[in-house]
Each structure stands twice: as C-alpha cells, then as structure tokens.
Coordinates of C-alpha atoms in Angstrom, one line a residue:
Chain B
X1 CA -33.3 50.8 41.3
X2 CA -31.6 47.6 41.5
X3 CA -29.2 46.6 38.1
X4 CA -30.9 44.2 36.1
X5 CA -29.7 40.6 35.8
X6 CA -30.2 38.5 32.9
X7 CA -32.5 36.3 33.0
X8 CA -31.2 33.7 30.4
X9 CA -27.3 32.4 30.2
X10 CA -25.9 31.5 26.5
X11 CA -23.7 29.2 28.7
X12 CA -24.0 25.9 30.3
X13 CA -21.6 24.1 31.9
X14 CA -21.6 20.0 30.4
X15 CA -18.6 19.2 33.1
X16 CA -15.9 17.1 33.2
X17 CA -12.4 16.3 33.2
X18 CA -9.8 16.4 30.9
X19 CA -5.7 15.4 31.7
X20 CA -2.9 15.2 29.1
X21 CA 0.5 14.2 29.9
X22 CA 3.8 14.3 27.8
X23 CA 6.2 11.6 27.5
X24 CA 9.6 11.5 25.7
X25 CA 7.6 9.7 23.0
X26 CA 4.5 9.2 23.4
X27 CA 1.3 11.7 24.8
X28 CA -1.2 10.3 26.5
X29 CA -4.7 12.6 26.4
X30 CA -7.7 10.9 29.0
X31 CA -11.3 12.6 29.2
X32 CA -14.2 11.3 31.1
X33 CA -17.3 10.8 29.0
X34 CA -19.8 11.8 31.0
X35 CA -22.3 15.4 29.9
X36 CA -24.2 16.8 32.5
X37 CA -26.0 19.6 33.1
X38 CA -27.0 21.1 36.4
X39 CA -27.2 17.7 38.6
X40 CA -28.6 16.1 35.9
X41 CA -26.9 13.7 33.3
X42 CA -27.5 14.0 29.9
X43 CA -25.3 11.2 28.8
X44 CA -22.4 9.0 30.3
X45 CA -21.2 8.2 26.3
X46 CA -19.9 11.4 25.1
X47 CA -16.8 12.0 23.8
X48 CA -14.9 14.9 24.5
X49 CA -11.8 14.1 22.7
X50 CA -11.1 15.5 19.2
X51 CA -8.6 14.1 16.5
X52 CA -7.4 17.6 14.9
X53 CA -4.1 16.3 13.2
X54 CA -2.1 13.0 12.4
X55 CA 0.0 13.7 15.9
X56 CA -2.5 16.2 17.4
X57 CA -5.3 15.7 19.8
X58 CA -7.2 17.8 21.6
X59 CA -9.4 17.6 25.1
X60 CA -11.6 19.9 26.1
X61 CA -14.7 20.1 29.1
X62 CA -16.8 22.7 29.6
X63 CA -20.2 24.1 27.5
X64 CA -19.8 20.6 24.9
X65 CA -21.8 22.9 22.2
X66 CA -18.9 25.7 21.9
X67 CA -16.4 22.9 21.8
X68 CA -18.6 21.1 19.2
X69 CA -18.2 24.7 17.6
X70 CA -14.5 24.9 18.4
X71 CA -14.0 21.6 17.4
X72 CA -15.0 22.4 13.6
X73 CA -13.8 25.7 13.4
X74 CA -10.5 24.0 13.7
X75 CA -10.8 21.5 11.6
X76 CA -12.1 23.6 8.7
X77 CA -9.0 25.8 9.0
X78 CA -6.7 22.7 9.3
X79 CA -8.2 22.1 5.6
X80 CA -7.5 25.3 4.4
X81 CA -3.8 24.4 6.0
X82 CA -3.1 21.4 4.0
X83 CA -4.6 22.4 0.9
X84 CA -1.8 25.4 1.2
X85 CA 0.8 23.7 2.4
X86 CA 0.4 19.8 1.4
X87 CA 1.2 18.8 5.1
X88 CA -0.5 18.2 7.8
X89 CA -0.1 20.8 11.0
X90 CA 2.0 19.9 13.8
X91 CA 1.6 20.3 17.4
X92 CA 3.2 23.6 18.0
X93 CA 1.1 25.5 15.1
X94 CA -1.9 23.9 15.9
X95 CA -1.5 24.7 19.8
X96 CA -1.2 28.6 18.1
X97 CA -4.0 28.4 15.7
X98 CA -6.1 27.4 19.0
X99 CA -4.8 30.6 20.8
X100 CA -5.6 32.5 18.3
X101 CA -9.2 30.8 17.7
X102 CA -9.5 31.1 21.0
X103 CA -9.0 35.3 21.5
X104 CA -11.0 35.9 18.2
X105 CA -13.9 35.5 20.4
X106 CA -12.8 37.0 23.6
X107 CA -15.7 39.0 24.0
X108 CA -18.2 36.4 23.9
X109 CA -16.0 33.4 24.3
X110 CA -15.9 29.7 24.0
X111 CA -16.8 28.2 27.4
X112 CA -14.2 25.5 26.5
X113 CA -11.3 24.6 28.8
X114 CA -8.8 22.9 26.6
X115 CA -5.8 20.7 26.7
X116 CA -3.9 19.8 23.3
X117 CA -1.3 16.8 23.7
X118 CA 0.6 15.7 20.6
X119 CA 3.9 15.0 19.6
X120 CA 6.0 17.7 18.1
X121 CA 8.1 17.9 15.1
X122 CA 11.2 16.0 16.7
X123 CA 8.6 13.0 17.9
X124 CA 8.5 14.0 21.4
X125 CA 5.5 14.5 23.6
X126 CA 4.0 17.7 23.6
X127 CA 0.9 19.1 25.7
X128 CA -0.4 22.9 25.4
X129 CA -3.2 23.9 28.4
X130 CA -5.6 26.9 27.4
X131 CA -8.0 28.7 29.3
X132 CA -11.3 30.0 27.8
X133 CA -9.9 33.1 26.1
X134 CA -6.8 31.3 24.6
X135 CA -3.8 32.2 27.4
X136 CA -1.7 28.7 26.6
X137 CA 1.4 27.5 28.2
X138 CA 3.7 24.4 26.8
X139 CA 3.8 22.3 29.9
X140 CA 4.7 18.3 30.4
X141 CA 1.4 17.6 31.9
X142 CA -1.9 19.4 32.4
X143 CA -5.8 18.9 33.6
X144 CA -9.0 20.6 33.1
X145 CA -12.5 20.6 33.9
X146 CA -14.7 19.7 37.1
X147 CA -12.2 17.4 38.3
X148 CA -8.9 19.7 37.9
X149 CA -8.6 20.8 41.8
X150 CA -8.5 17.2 42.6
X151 CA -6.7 16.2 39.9
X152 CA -3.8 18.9 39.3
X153 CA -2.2 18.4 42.8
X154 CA -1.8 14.7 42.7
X155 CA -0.1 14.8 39.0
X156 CA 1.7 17.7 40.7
X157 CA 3.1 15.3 43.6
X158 CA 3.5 12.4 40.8
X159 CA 5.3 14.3 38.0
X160 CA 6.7 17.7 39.4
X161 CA 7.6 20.3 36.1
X162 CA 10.4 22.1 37.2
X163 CA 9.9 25.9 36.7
X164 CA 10.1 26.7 32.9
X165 CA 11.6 30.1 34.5
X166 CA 14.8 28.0 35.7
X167 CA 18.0 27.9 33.9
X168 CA 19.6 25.7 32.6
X169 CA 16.4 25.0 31.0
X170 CA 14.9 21.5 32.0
X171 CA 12.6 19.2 30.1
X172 CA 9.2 19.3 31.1
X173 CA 8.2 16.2 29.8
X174 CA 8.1 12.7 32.5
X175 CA 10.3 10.6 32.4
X176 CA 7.8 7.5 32.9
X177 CA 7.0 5.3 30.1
X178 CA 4.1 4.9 28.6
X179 CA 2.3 2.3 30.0
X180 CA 3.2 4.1 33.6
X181 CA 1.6 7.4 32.7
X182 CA -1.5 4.8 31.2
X183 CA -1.8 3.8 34.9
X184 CA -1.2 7.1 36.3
X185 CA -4.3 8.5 33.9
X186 CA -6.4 5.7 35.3
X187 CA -5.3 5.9 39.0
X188 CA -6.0 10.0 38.6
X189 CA -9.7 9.3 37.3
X190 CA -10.7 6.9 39.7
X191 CA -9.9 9.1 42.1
X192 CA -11.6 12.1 40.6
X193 CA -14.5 9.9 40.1
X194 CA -14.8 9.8 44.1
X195 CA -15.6 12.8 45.0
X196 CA -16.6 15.1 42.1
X197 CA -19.8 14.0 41.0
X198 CA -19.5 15.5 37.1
X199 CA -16.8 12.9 36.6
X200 CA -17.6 9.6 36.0
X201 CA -18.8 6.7 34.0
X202 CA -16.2 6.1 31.7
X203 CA -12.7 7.8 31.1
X204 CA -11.7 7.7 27.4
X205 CA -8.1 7.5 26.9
X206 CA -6.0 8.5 23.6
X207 CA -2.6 7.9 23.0
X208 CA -0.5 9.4 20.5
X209 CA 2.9 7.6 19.2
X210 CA 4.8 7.8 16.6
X211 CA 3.0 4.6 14.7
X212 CA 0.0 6.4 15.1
X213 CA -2.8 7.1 17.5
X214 CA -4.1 4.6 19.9
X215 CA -7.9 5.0 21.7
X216 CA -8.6 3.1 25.3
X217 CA -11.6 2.2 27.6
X218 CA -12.2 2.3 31.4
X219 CA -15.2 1.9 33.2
X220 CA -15.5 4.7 35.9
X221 CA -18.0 5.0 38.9
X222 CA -21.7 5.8 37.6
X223 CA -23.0 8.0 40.9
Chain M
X1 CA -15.7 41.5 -40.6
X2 CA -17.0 43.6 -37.3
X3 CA -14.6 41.4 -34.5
X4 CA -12.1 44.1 -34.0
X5 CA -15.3 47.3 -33.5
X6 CA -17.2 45.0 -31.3
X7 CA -15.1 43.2 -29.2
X8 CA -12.9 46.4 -26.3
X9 CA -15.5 45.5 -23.9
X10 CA -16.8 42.7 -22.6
X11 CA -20.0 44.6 -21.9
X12 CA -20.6 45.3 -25.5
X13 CA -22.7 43.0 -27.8
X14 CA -22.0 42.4 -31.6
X15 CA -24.3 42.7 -33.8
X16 CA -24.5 39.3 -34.5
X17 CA -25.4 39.0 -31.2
X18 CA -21.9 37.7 -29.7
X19 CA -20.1 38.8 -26.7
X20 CA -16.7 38.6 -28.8
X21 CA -14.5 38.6 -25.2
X22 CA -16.1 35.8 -23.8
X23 CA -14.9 34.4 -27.2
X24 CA -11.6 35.2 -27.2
X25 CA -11.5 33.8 -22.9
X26 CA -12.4 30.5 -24.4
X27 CA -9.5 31.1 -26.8
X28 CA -7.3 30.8 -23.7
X29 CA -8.3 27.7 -22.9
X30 CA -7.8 26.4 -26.2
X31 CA -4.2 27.2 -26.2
X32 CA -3.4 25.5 -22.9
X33 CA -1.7 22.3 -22.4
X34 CA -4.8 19.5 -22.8
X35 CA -6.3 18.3 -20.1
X36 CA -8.8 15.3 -20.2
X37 CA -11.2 13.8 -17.8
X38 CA -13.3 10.5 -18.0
X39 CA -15.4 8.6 -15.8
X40 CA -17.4 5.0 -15.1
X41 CA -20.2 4.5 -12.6
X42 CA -18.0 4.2 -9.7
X43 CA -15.1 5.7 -10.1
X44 CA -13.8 9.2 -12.2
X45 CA -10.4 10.1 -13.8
X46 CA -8.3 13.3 -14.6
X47 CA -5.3 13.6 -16.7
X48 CA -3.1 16.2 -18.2
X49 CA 0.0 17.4 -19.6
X50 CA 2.4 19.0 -18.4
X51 CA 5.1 20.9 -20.3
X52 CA 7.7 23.1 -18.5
X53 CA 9.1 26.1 -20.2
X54 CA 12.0 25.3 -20.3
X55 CA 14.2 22.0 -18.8
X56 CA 15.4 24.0 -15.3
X57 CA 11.8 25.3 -14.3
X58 CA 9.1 23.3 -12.7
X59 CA 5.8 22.1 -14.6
X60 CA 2.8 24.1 -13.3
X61 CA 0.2 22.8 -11.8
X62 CA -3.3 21.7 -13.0
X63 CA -4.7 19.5 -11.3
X64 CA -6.0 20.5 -7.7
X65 CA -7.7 18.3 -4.9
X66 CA -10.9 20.3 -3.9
X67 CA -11.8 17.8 -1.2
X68 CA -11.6 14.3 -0.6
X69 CA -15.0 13.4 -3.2
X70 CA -14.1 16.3 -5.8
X71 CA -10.9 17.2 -8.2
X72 CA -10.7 20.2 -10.6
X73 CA -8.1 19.8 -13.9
X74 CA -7.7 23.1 -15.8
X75 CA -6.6 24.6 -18.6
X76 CA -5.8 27.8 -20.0
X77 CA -5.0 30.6 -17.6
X78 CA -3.1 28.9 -14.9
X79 CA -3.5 31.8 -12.3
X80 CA -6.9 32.2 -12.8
X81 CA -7.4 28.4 -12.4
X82 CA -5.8 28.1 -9.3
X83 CA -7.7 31.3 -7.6
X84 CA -11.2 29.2 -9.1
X85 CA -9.6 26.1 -7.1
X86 CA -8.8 28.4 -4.0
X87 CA -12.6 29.6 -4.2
X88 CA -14.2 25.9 -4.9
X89 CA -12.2 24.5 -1.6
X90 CA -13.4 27.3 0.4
X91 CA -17.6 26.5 -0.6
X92 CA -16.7 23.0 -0.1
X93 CA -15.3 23.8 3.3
X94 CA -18.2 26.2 4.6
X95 CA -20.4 23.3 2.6
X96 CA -19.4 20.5 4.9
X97 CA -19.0 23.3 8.1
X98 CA -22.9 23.7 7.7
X99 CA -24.3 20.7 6.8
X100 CA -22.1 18.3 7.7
X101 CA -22.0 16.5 4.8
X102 CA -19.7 17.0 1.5
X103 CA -20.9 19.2 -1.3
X104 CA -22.9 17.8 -4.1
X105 CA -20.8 18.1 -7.4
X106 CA -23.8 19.6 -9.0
X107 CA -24.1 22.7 -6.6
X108 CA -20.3 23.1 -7.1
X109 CA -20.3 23.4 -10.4
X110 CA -23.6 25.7 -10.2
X111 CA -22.1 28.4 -7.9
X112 CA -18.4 28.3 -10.3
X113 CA -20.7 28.7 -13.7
X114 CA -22.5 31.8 -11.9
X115 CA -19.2 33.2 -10.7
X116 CA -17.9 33.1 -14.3
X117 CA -21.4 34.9 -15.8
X118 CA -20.2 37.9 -13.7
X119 CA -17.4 38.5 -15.0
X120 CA -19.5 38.4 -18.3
X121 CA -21.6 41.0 -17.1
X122 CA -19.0 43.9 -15.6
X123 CA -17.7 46.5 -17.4
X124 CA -14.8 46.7 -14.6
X125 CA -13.9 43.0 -14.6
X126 CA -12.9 40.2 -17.8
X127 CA -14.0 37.0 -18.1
X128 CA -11.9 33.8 -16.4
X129 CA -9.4 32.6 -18.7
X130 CA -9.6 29.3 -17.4
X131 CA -11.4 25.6 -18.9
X132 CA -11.8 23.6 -15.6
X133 CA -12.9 20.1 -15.4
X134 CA -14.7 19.0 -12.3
X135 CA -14.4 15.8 -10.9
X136 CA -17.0 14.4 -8.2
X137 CA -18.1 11.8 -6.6
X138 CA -21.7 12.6 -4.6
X139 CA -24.7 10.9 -3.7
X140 CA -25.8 10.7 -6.7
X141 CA -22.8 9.2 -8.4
X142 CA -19.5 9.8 -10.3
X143 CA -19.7 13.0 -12.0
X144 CA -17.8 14.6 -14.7
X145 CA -18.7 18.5 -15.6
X146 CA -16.7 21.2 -17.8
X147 CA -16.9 25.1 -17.1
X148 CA -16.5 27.2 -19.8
X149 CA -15.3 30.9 -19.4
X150 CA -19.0 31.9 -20.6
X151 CA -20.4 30.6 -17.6
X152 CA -21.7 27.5 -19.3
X153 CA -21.6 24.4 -17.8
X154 CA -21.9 20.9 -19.2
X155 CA -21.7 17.4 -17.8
X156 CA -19.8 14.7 -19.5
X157 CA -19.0 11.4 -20.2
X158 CA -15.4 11.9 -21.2
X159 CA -13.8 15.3 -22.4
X160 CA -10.7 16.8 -23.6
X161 CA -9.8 20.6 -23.7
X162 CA -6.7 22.4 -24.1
X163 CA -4.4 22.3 -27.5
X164 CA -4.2 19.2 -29.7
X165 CA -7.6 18.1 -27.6
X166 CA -9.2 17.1 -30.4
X167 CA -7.1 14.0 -30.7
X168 CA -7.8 13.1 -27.2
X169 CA -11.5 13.6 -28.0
X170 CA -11.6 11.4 -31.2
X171 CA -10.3 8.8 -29.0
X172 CA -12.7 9.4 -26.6
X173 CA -15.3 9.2 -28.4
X174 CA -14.7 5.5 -30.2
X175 CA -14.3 4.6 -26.2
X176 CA -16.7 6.0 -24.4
X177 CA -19.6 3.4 -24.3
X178 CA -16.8 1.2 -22.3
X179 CA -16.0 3.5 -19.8
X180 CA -19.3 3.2 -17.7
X181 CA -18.3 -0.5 -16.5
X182 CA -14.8 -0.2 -17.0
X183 CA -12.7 -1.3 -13.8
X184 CA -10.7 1.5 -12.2
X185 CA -7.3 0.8 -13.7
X186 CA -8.6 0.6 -17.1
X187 CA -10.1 3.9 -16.7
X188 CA -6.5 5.3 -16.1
X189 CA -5.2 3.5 -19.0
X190 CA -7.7 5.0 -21.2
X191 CA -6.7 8.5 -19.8
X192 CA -3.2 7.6 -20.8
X193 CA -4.3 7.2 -23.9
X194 CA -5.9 9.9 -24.4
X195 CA -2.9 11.9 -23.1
X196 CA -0.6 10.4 -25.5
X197 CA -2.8 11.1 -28.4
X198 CA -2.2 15.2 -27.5
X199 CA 0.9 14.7 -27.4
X200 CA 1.3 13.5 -31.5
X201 CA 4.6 11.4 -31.2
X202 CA 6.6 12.6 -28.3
X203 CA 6.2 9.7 -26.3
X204 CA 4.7 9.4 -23.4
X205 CA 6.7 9.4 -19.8
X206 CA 5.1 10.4 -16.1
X207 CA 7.4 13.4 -16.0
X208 CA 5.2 15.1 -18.8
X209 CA 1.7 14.0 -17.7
X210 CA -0.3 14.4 -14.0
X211 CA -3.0 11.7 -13.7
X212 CA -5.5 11.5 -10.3
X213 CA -8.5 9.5 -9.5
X214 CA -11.3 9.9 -7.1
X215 CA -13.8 7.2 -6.7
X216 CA -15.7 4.6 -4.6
X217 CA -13.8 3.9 -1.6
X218 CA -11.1 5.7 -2.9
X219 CA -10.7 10.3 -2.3
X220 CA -9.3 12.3 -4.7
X221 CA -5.5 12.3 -5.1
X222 CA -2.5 12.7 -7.6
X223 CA -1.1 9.5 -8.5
X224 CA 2.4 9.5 -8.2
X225 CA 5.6 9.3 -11.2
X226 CA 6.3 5.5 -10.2
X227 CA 2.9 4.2 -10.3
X228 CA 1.7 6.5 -13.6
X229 CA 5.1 5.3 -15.5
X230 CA 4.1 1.8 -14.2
X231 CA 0.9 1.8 -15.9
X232 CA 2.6 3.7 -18.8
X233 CA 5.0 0.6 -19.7
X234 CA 2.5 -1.8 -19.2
X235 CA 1.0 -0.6 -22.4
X236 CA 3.5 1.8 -24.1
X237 CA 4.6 -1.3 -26.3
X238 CA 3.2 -0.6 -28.9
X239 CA 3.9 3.0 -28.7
X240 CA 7.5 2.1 -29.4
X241 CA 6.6 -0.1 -32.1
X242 CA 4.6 3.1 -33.9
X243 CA 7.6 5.4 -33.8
X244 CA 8.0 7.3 -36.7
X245 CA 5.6 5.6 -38.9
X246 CA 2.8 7.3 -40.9
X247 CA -0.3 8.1 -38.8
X248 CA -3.0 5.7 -41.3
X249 CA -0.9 3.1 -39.4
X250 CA -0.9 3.7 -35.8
X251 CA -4.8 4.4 -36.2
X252 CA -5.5 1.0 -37.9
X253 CA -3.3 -0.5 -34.5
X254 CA -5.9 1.4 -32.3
X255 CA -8.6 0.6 -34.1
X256 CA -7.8 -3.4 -33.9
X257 CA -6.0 -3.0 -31.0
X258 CA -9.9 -1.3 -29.5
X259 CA -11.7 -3.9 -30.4
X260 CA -9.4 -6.2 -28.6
X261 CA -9.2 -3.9 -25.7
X262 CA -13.1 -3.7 -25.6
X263 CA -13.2 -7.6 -25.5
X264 CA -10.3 -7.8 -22.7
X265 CA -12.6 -4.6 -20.4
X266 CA -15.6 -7.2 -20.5
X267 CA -13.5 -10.2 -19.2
X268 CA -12.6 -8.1 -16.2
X269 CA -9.7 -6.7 -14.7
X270 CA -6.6 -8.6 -15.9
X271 CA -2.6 -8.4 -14.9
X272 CA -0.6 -5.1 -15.7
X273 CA 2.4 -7.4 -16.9
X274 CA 2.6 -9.5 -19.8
X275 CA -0.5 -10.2 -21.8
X276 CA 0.0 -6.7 -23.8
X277 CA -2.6 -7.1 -26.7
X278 CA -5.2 -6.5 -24.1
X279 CA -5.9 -3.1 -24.4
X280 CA -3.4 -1.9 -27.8

C-alpha cells in the first residue's frame, strides 16, 4: 500500500521578489508587482508592499492571500499598540511582533517570505529578513522571493555585511547614499527580470526617511 | 419605604417592580465629573471636566478614541469606563478585520447596551458603574448615543451627565435647534459652554476641561491645552465680566447674548479674535 498524497494544497505560490536595503538614513524597500500562479499571470499591478508604521514597511512574496492575512493581522495589533501606548511602533518591535505572528502559526504557516526595512528609533536604517515560520535576523540588506538566488549574490558582491559574529562589532548598514542604493534596487531588478520569469513588469520601490515615506515606479520586462 | 429589603441583589426585583441596584449604578454616574456631548450634521463634539484630587496628581481620563470615526466620554466609575473603552476598540477592531469597513455607531452602541443588560441579569456579577457617551461618525451620519448602566440606550441631540449636568443641559436645550448647521468651531464653543455652566463660577481654563471632535474629514482626537484655552479666551469675556454677580444676571447675558449668537451661527463662520458679542 502506497502513502496517500493529498490531493489539494492550501498553498500557492503568487512569486516574486522582494529586496530591502539599510542606509545610515534612509531604507529603501523594492518589490516587483507582478502575481502569478503556476506559469500563468494573474496580474502585473499588484502590490506587495505594506505600510505597517510611520517608519515601518514591510515586503513580502510568496502565497499573496496569507500575506493579505498577515498583512491585517498586523495592523489590527498595531491598533491595539497605540491605543495602549499613544505611539506608534518602531522598527525593532514591529520586526518582533512579526516573529512572533509569524511562529503562532508554525504548524500551518504563512507562506509568506518577508522583509521589514524601516528606520529605528535613532533614525537610522533598519531591515529585518524572516522566513516563513518567523526565524528573523537584523541585517543591512536583504532579498526574498523567486528572484532571491539571483538577486542575493550580486547585493552580496555590491554591499558585503561583515559577519555580525565579528568583534569589534561593525555596522551593517551601506555606506551608499540614497539615491545610489535607488540605482542599485533598479540595476538588481532588471537583472532579476532576465532570467526568472515570476519577476517582472513593474518593480515598486518605497523609501523611508526621516520626512516621511516616499513610493517610486519602474517599468520592468513583461515576458 | 422597601429600598433597603429589596435592593442586596441585583437579581432581586422590588415590589414596585424596580431593580433598586441598577438604580443605585446610575447613581454613580450621577456623581461623576460631567461630561457633555453635542453634534451637527457633519461633525460631533465631546467635552468634560476634569478635576484632580488633589494639585500633585494627574486628572483621570474620560475621554477615549475608539477609532478614527468613533469617541466614547464617560462618567462615573472611571475603571469600569475605561475596561467598556478597551472592549468597544477591540469590536471595532475585529469590525473593520472582517468587513473591511469601520463599525456603524449604531451596532456599537447595540453590542455595549447588551453587555450592560448582563450584568443586570447575574447574580455573580453588578451592574457597570459607568454613563458613556458615544460619538460616531458612520454612513449614516454624525451620531450621538448615551449608555446607561441599565442597559438602555438613547440617541441624542446634545447631552449632559455627570454632577451639576443639569446646568449643562438647560443650556443645551435653549441651543440645540442651532447645532444641526452649526459650523465645526461653533460646535466646540457651545461645548465650552456647556462645560462652564457645570462648573457654577470657577472659571473656566483648558487644564480643567478635555474637549475632542470627530467629524467629516476630520477622525476622532483630543484637542490639545493651547488650542482649547484659545477658543476659551476668544469668548471667556464675558465670563470675567459675570464674576461674582448674582446668577438672574449672568442668565439674562446668555439669554441676549443667545439670541445674538444664534443670529452670528447663521451668518457663518466668523474670526475667533475680536468681534466678541457674537456668541455671549
């Protein structure tokens, strides 16, 4: 007798790539915008990006409906946060409460790959990168999605994190400025773009500052 | 004659057919500092005063933000209030998770009047000690409701509750017909007003009162000191003037003084500064 396999998946995979990188500043947070399923595309307009605080923007690719999911769940307890503590979250505690969201369901998880990028309390950049079950790390840059193999190495090669593991401890975040990193975002797309086929059509890029946040436009390839 | 047999539980009926607990809870909220609320078409406003114990505590608060389109004022039993508040932000919360879409006042007020009848009902459990005064803005339009500790619910024009109310209410009621059309700022003056006539003399500062709005356009939030105490001096005039004189005097100011203010609500919106005989 041969072990039955299910015949029906609660998961789907949307694709798409998400990339966040931290600046002294500023944090700049890109997404494609194009849902698929299987080969098919089911739209090249969606957004994948999420506004969860003033300074505090999250990423995420992967099945778009447990995002969605994610996406309130968040926001509801980011609510329940300022109605206790008449402030918004920052960063840091938001980048928790997502670990923790994140574990709640680690037996039936959120098929969500996530990066948060925001600035923390001192006004510099900040960007958290989760995997489904909520494991998160504070690193200076960080991609996810369809497109992270290709895209991981060349931010490697562009903006090498020295070990957080090395003393004296080093910053993580780059050192570029923010209309480099802009470039760097686009550069990293376009490539992407080439050769995985869920990544395209348009790359949605946010960028959070201390005046506020920021939202840009690129076209991308449509194949 | 039969209060003190009848009235242990809150489970046990008079013979007169009263449910003397749920009384005596709406005593509470009688003896806590007032609280008024009054609203136009577009736009609704809470007020209230706040007294400290003493001069080195804080004044507790009584006025919560429930979400952006609804505001609760209470009075009475503080700590009960702000547990009602906790539970009205959490249904407005799961509300909007659900359908997307903020709560309708009237639902609010529904599920907070049925919470209350429960505690009327339980042996095990008394009755809220707590007058709230909701303030919405939905679909429907600007709404104003008061729950009562019984579990009653009413909607309203303009109200008052909490000690020396009545005042507040007298003046509300020679007002009210204005309020539908009046402009947003005349709104909070008239709440001023009505503060200052709980307070019987003592005049009337922005340390003392707690004044928020929620309306068209604009969510629910506290104002703050500087811009209440600026709306206080831009009609406080004559409050200085009244001082000690005999009450048959200040109320034939107001009652001139309305009629003037009526006329001035008509002509629209005017400056703060200057032209004080517009509204008293």
């Amino acid at each position: 007798m041969t072990k039955q396999q299910a015949n029906w998946s609660p998961y789907d995979n949307n694709g798409g790539s998400c990339v966040a990188i931290a600046g002294a500043d500023y944090c700049v947070i890109a997404a494609d915008t194009r849902m698929s399923t299987g080969y098919n595309i089911l739209t090249r307009e969606y957004s994948k990006i999420c506004k969860l605080a003033d300074k505090c923007v999250m990423a995420s690719s992967g099945f778009q409906a447990d995002v969605k999911a994610l996406q309130k769940q968040l926001a509801a307890r980011h609510l329940i946060y300022q109605h206790q503590h008449n402030k918004q979250m920052n960063c840091p505690a938001m980048a928790q409460l997502l670990s923790n969201t994140l574990y709640y369901k680690r037996f039936f998880p959120y098929y969500s790959f996530n990066v948060l990028g925001g600035l923390d309390n001192e006004g510099k950049g900040c960007v958290f990168t989760y995997d489904a079950v909520g494991s998160y790390e504070k690193v200076g840059y960080s991609s996810q999605g369809s497109g992270s193999t290709l895209i991981m190495p060349f931010l490697d090669n562009q903006l090498k994190s020295p070990s957080p593991l090395l003393l004296p401890v080093q910053d993580a975040v780059t050192p570029l400025v923010e209309a480099e990193a802009v470039n760097l975002v686009k550069t990293v797309f376009a490539s992407a773009s080439e050769r995985d086929i869920y990544t395209g059509d348009k790359l949605e890029i946010v960028v959070v500052t201390a005046d506020g946040i920021r939202r840009e436009y690129m076209e991308l390839r449509k194949d | 004659m039969f209060r003190n047999q009848y009235d242990t539980d809150v489970t046990t009926w008079s013979p007169a057919g009263r449910l003397f607990q749920v009384e005596y809870a709406m005593e509470a909220v009688k003896q806590g500092s007032a609280a008024i609320g009054l609203r136009s078409k577009t736009h609704i406003v809470l007020g209230c005063v706040n007294k400290a114990n003493s001069e080195l505590s804080s004044h507790q608060k009584k006025i919560f933000k429930v979400d952006d389109h609804i505001g609760v004022a209470i009075a009475g039993l503080t700590a009960d209030g702000r547990v009602l508040s906790r539970y009205m932000r959490n249904e407005s919360i799961n509300y909007s998770f659900t359908y997307e879409s903020p709560l309708p006042v009237g639902r609010l007020v529904v599920q907070l009047a049925d919470k209350a009848q429960v505690c009327t009902q339980r042996s095990w459990k008394r009755p809220y000690g707590v007058g709230l005064l909701v303030a919405g803005l939905d679909e429907s339009g600007a709404h104003l409701y008061y729950n009562c500790p019984s579990g009653n619910y009413f909607e309203y024009q303009a109200f008052a509750i909490g000690s020396r109310s009545q005042a507040a209410k007298t003046y509300l009621e020679r007002r009210f017909e204005n309020f539908a059309d009046s402009s947003r700022d005349y709104l909070v003056k008239d709440a001023l007003m009505a503060i200052r006539e709980t307070l019987q003399g003592e005049t009337l500062k922005s340390s003392i009162c707690t004044v928020a709005v929620v309306g068209v356009g604009e969510p629910f939030h506290v104002l703050d000191q500087e811009t209440v105490q600026q709306m206080i001096d831009a009609f406080e005039i004559v409050g200085e003037q009244e001082g000690p004189a005999a009450e048959p005097d200040a109320s034939a100011v107001l009652e001139a003084a309305a009629e003037q203010g009526a006329a001035a609500a008509d002509q629209g919106g005017s400056t703060d500064e200057g032209v004080a005989p517009m509204d008293i």
